[in-house]
Coordinates of C-alpha atoms and ligand atoms in Angstrom, one line a residue:
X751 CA 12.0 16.5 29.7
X752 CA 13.3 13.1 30.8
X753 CA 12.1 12.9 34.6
X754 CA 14.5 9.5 35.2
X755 CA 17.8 10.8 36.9
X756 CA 20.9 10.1 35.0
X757 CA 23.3 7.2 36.2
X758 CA 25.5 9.8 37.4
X759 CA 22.6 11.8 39.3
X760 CA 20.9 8.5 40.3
X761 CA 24.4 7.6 41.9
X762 CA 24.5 10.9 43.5
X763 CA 20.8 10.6 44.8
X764 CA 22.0 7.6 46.7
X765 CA 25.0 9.5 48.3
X766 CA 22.8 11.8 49.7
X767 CA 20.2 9.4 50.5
X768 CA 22.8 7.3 52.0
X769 CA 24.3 10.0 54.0
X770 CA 20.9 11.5 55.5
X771 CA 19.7 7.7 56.0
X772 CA 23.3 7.3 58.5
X773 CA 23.3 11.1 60.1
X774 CA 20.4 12.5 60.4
X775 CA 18.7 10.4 63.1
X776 CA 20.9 11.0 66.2
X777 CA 20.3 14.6 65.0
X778 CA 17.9 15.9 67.8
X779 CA 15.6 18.6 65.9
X780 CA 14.6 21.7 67.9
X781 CA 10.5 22.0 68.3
X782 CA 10.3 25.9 67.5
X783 CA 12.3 25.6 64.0
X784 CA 10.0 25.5 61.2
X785 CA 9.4 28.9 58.9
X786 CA 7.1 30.6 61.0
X787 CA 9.6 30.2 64.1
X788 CA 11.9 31.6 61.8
X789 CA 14.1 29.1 60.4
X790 CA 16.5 28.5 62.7
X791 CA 18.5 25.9 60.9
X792 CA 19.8 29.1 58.7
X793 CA 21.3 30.7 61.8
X794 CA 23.5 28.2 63.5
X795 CA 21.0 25.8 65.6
X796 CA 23.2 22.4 64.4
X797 CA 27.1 23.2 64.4
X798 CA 27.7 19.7 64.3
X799 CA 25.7 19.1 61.5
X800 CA 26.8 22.3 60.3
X801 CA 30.1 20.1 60.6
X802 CA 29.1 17.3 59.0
X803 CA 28.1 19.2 55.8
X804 CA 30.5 21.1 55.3
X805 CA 32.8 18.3 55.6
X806 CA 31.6 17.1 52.1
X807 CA 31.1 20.7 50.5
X808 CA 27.1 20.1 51.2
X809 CA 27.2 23.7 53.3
X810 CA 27.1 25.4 50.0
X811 CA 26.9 22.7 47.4
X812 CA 26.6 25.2 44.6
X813 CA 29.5 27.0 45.7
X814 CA 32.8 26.4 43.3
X815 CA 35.2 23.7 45.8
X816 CA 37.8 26.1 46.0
X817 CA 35.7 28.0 48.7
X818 CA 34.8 25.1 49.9
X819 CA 31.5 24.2 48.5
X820 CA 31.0 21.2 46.5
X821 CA 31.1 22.5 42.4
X822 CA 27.7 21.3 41.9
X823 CA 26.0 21.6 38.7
X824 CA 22.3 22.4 38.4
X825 CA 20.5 19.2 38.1
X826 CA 22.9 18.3 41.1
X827 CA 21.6 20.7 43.2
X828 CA 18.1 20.3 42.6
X829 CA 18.5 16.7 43.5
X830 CA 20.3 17.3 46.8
X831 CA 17.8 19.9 47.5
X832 CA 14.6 17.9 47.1
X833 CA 16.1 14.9 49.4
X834 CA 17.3 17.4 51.9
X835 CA 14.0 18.8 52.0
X836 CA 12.2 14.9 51.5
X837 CA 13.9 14.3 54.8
X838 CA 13.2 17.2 56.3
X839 CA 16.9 18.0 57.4
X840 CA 17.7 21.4 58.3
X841 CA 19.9 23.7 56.3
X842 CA 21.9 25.5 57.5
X843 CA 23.6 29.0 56.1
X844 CA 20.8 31.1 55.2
X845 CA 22.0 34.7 54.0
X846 CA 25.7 33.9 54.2
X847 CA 25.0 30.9 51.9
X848 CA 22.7 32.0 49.3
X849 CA 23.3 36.2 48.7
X850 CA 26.2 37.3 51.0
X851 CA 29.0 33.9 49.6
X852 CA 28.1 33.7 46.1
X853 CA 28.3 37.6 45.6
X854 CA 31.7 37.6 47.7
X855 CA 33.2 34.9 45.2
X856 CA 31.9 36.8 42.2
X857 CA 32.8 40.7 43.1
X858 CA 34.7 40.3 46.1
X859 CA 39.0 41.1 47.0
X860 CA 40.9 38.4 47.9
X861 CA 41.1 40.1 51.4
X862 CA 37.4 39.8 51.2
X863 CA 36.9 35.9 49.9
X864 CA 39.5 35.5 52.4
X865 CA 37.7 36.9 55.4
X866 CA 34.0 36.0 55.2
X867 CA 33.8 32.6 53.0
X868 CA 35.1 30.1 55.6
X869 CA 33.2 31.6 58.5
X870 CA 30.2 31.2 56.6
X871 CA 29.9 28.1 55.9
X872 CA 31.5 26.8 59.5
X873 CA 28.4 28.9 60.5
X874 CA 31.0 30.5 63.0
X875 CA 29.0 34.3 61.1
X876 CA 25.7 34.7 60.6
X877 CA 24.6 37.1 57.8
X878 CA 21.1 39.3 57.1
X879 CA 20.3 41.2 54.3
X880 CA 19.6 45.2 54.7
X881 CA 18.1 45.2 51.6
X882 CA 14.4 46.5 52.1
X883 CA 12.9 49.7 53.7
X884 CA 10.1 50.9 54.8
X885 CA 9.2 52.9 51.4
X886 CA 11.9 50.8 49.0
X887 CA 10.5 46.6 48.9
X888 CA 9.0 45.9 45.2
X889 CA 10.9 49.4 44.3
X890 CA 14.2 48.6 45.9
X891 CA 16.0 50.7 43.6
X892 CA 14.1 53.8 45.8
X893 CA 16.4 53.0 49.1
X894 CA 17.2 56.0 50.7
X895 CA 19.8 54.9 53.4
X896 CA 22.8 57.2 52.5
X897 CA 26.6 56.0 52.7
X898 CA 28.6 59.5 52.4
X899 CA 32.4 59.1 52.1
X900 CA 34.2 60.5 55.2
X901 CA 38.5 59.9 54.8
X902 CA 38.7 56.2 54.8
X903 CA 35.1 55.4 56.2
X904 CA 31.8 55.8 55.0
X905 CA 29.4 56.7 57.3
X906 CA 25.7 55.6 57.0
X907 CA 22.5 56.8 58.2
X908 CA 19.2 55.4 57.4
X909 CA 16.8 52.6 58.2
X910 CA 16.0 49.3 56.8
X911 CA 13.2 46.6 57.7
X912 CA 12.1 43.7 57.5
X913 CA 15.3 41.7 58.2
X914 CA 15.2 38.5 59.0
X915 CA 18.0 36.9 61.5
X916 CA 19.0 40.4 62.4
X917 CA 19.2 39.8 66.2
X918 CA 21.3 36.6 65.2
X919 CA 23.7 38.4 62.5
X920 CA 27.2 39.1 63.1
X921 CA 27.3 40.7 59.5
X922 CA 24.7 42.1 57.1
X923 CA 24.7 42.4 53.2
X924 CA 23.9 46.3 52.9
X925 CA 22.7 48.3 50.3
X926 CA 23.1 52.3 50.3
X927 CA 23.2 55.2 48.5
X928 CA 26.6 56.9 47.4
X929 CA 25.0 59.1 44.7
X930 CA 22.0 60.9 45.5
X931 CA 22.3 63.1 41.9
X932 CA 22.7 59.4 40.2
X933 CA 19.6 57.9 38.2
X934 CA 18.2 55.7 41.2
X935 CA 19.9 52.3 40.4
X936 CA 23.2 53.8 39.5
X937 CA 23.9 55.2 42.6
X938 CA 23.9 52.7 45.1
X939 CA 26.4 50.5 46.6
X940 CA 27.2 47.6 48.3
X941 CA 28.6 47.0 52.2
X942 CA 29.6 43.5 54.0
X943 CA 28.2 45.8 57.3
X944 CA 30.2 44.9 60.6
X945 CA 26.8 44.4 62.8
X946 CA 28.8 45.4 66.0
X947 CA 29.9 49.0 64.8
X948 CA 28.8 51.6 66.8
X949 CA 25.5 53.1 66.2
X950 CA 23.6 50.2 65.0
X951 CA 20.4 49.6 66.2
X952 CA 18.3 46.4 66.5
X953 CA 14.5 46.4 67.1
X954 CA 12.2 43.0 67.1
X955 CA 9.0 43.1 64.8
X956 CA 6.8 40.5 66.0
X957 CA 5.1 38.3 63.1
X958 CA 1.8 36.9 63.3
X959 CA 2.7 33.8 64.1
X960 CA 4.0 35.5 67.8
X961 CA 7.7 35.2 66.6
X962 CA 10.3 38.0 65.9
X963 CA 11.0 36.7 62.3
X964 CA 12.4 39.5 61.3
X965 CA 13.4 43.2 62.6
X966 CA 14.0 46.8 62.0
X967 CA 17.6 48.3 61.6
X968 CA 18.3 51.8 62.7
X969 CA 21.9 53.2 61.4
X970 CA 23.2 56.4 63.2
X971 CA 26.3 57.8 62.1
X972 CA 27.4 54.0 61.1
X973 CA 31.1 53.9 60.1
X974 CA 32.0 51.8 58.1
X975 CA 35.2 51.0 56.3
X976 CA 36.4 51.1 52.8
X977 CA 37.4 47.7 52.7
X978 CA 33.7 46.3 53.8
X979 CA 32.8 48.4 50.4
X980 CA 31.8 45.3 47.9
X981 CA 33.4 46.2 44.3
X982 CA 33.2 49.9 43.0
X983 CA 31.5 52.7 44.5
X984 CA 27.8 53.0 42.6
X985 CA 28.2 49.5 41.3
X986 CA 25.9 47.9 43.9
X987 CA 22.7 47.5 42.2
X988 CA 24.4 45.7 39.5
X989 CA 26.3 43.0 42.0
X990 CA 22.5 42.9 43.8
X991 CA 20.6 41.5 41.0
X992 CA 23.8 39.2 39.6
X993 CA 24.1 37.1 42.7
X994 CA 20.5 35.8 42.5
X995 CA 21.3 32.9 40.4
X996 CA 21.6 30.5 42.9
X997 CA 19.2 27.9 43.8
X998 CA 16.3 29.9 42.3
X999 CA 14.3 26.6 41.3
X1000 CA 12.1 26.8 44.5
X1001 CA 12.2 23.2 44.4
X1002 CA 12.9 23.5 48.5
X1003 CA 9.3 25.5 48.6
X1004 CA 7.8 22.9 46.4
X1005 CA 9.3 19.4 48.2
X1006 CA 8.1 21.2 51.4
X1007 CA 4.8 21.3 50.3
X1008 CA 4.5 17.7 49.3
X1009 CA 5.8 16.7 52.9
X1010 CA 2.6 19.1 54.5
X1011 CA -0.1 17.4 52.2
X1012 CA 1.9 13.8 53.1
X1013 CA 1.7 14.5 56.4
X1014 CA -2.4 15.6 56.0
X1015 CA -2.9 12.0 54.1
X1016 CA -1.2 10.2 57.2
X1017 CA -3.5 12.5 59.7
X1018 CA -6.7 11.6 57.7
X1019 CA -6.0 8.4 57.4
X1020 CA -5.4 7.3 60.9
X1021 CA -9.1 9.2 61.2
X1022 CA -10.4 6.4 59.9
X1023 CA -13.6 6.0 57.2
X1024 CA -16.0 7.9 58.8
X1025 CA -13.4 10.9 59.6
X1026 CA -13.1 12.6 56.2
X1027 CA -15.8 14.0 54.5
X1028 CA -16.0 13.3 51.0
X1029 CA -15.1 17.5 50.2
X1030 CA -12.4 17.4 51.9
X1031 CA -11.2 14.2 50.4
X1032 CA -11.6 16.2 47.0
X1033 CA -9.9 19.0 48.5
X1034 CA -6.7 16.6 49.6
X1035 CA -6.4 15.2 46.7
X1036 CA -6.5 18.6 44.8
X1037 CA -3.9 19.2 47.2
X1038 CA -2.0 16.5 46.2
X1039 CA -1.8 17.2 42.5
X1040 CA -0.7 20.5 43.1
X1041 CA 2.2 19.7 44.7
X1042 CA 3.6 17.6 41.9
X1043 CA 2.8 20.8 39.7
X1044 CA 4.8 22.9 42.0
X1045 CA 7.4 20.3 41.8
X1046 CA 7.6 20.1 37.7
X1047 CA 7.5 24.3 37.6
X1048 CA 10.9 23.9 39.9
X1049 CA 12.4 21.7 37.8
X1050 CA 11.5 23.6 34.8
X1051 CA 14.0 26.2 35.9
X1052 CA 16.4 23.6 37.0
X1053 CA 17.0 22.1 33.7
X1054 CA 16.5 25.8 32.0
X1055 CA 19.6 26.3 34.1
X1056 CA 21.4 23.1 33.1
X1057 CA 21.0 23.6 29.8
X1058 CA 22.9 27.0 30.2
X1059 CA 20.1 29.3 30.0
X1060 CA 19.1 32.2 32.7
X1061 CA 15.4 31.6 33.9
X1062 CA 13.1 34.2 33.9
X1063 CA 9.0 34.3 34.1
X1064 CA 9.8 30.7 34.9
X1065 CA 11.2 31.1 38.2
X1066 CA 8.2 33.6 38.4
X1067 CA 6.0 31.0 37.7
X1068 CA 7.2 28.8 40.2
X1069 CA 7.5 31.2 43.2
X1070 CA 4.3 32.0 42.4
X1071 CA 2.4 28.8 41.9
X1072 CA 4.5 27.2 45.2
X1073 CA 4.2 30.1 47.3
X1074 CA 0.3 30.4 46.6
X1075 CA -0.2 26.9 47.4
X1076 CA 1.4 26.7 50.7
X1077 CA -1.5 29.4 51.5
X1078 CA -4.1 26.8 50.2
X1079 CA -2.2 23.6 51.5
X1080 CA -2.5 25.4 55.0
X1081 CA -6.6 26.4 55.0
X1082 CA -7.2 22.9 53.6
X1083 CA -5.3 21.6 56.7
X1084 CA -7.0 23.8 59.2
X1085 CA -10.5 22.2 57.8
X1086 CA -8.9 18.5 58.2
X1087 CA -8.4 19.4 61.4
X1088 CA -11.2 21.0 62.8
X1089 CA -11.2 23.4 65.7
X1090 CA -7.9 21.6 67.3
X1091 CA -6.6 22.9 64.7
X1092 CA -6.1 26.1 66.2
X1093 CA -4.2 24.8 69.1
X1094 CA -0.2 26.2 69.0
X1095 CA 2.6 24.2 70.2
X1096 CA 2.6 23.3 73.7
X1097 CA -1.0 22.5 74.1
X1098 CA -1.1 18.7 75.2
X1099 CA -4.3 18.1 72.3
X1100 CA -2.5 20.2 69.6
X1101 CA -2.4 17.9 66.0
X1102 CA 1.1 17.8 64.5
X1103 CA 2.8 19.1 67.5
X1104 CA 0.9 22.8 66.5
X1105 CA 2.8 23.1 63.0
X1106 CA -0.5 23.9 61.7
X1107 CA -1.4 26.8 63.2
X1108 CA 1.9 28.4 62.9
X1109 CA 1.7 27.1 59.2
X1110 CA -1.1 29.1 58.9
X1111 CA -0.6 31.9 59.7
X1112 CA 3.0 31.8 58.8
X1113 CA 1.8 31.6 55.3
X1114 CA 0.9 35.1 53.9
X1115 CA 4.7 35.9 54.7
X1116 CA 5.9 33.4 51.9
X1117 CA 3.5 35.8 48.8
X1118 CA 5.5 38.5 50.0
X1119 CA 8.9 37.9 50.7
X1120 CA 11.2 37.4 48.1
X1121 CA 9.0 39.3 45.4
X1122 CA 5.1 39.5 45.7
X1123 CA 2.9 37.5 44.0
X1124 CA 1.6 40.8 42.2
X1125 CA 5.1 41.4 41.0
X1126 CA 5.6 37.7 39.6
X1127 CA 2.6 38.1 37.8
X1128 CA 3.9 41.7 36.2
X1129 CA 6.4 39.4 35.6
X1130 CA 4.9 36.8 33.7
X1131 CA 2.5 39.4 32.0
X1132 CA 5.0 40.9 30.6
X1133 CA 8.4 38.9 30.1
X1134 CA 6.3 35.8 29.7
X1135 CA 3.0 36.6 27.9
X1136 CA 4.8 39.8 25.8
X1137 CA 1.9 42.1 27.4
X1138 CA 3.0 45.5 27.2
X1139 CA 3.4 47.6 30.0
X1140 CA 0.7 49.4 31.8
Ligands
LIG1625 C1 8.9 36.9 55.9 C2 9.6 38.0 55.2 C3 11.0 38.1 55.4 C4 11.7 39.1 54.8 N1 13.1 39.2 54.9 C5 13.8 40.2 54.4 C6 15.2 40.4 54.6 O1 15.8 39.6 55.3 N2 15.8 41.4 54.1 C7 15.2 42.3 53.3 O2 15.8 43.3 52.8 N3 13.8 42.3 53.1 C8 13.1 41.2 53.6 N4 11.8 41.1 53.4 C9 11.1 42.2 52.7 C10 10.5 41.8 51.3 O3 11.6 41.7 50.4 C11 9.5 42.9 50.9 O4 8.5 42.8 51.9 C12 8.9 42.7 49.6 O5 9.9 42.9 48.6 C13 7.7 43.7 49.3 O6 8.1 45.0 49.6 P1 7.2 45.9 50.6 O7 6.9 45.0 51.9 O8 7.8 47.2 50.8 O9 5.8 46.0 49.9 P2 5.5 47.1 48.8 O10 6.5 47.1 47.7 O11 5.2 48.4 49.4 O12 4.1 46.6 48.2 C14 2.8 46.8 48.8 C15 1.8 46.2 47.9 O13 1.8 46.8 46.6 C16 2.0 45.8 45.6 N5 2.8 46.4 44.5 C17 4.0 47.1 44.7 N6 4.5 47.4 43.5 C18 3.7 46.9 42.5 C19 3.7 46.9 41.1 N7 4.7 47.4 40.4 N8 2.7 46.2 40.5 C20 1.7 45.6 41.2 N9 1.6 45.6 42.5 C21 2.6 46.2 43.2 C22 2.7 44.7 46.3 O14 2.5 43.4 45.6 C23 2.0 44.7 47.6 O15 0.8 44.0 47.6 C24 11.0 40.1 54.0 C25 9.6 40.0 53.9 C26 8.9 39.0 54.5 C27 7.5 39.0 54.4

């Protein structure tokens, strides 16, 4: 691979460089949004730099521009993603963005694209994903929560778990089953859930970092009606697994990772000589490399992508490899540290404002969501290595 941008993504590079370098300054960030306080850039912190995004498409920049997103292509993307994340700006959109747009445009009615895209991206609704339960996560075809057809409603009982936003959601991607004779990924389907009907229940689960991250859904005799059904009746595993095409590099994860271990080089530094033991400067600089691996697994899958060819282990690969570093990126920041280290936000002698701590223990979260690391690597084992299955 050729690492140089192109003129035309070089140009672009500088747009966005340009952009960031004029707007983001006077943006004033909010002290609790990082991932372990839940991300709140994803659910409408910044309207007016909501605003200013969506002004140039940048909302959804992968998004085609006739629902307002700025057509994109891959190796696009990937470069507006790694100077978003090199300056740290928030992004905003989340759900909405990423699982609950892209799957509108591609299996959605008119009267559908119509209703939810704008709103979206003007972050005026905020969107969760009812995906999980509490005995369906790697096996998500096993969901149980039951849609059962009722005149021109469906009404739904069940629970999911585990969703993230939920208290902040007007709306909720939501998967159910409509066929309980069906083999199990034939008979599910998919709803654009009204969060406000009647008989839905919201209750906080408290992470370890002491923030409700995510929650647990109760549905009780939810109605909902036909025209929040996505696509056909039955078809909803099959619009579930399409939709996850977009921005699947994890070159966010992996930029994010080079800004911690930058922001450990700047802290050890200022220590001074006698600060740093020799180990950990071995450590940091392990650190270090790693991040430019993570970085070059991302953009494997970027220009897989661009060359018009679906990743596969190789996203794997790079969830994995990012996701498991940001675990080891956050011990060997705990050791630069020292015992301060374990000071939270708010404490006048907290380093780094407390990041760290809720980096830490923030952390395990990121090997689970999204596919665990023990699934990645069934992953790779088998689609990648040719192992056969167990
Ligand atoms: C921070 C965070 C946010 C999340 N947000 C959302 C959300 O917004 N919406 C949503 O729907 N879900 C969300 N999830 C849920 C997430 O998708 C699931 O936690 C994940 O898919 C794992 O499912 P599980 O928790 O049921 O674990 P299980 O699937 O029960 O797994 C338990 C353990 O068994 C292992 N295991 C399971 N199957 C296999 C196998 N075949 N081979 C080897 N090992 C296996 C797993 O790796 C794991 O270690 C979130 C999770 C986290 C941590």
């Amino acid at each position: 691979m050729d690492f140089r941008d192109s003129p035309d993504e070089a140009a672009f590079r500088q747009e966005v460089r340009d952009f960031l370098a004029a707007e983001l300054p006077s943006l004033a960030r909010r002290e609790d949004d990082d991932e372990a306080g839940g991300g709140l850039d994803r659910y409408g912190a910044y309207p007016e730099w909501q605003r200013k995004l969506a002004a140039r498409g940048w909302v959804a920049p992968a998004w085609p521009r006739e629902y307002g997103g700025a057509g994109l292509t891959v190796l696009q993307q990937v470069v507006f993603n790694e100077e978003m994340a090199r300056a740290r700006a928030p992004r905003p959109g989340g759900v909405g963005v990423n699982y609950a747009g892209p799957t509108i445009i591609l299996h959605g009615s008119d009267d559908q694209k119509r209703q939810h895209l704008r709103p979206i991206l003007s972050g005026e609704v905020i969107w969760c994903q009812g995906f999980s339960e509490p005995e369906a996560g790697s096996d998500l075809a096993g969901l149980q929560t039951r849609a059962v057809r009722d005149g021109d409603d469906y009404v739904v009982n069940g629970q999911k778990i585990w969703t993230s936003g939920a208290q902040f959601a007007r709306r909720m991607i939501l998967l159910a089953r409509t066929d309980p004779q069906a083999p199990k990924h034939k008979g599910i389907s998919y709803f654009l859930l009204d969060m406000k009907s009647p008989g839905v229940t919201i209750r906080p689960l408290m992470n370890m970092a002491g923030v409700p991250g995510f929650n647990e859904v109760f549905f009780d005799n939810v109605r909902v009606p036909r025209r929040d059904l996505l696509g056909e009746e039955n078809r909803g595993w099959y619009y579930a697994t399409t939709t996850l095409d977009f921005e699947r590099s994890s070159i966010g994860a992996a930029m994010a990772q080079v800004n911690a271990v930058e922001d450990l080089v700047q802290f050890a530094r200022q220590a001074g000589n006698g600060g740093v033991s020799s180990h950990l400067r071995a450590e940091l600089g392990e650190r270090a490399v790693e991040t430019q691996t993570a970085r070059l697994l991302s953009l494997r899958v970027g220009t897989l992508q661009a060359r018009g060819l679906v990743p596969n282990y190789e996203a794997s690969c790079a969830k994995l490899y990012a996701s498991e570093l940001s675990q080891r990126v956050a011990v060997t920041a705990l050791r630069l540290i020292g015992l301060h280290g374990q000071l939270g936000r708010g404490s006048p002698r907290a380093p780094l404002a407390g990041r760290l701590m809720r980096g830490y223990l923030w952390s395990p979260a990121i090997t689970i969501a999204g596919g665990t690391s023990e699934i990645q690597r069934g992953i790779i084992a088998i689609r990648g290595l040719g192992l056969p299955r167990g």
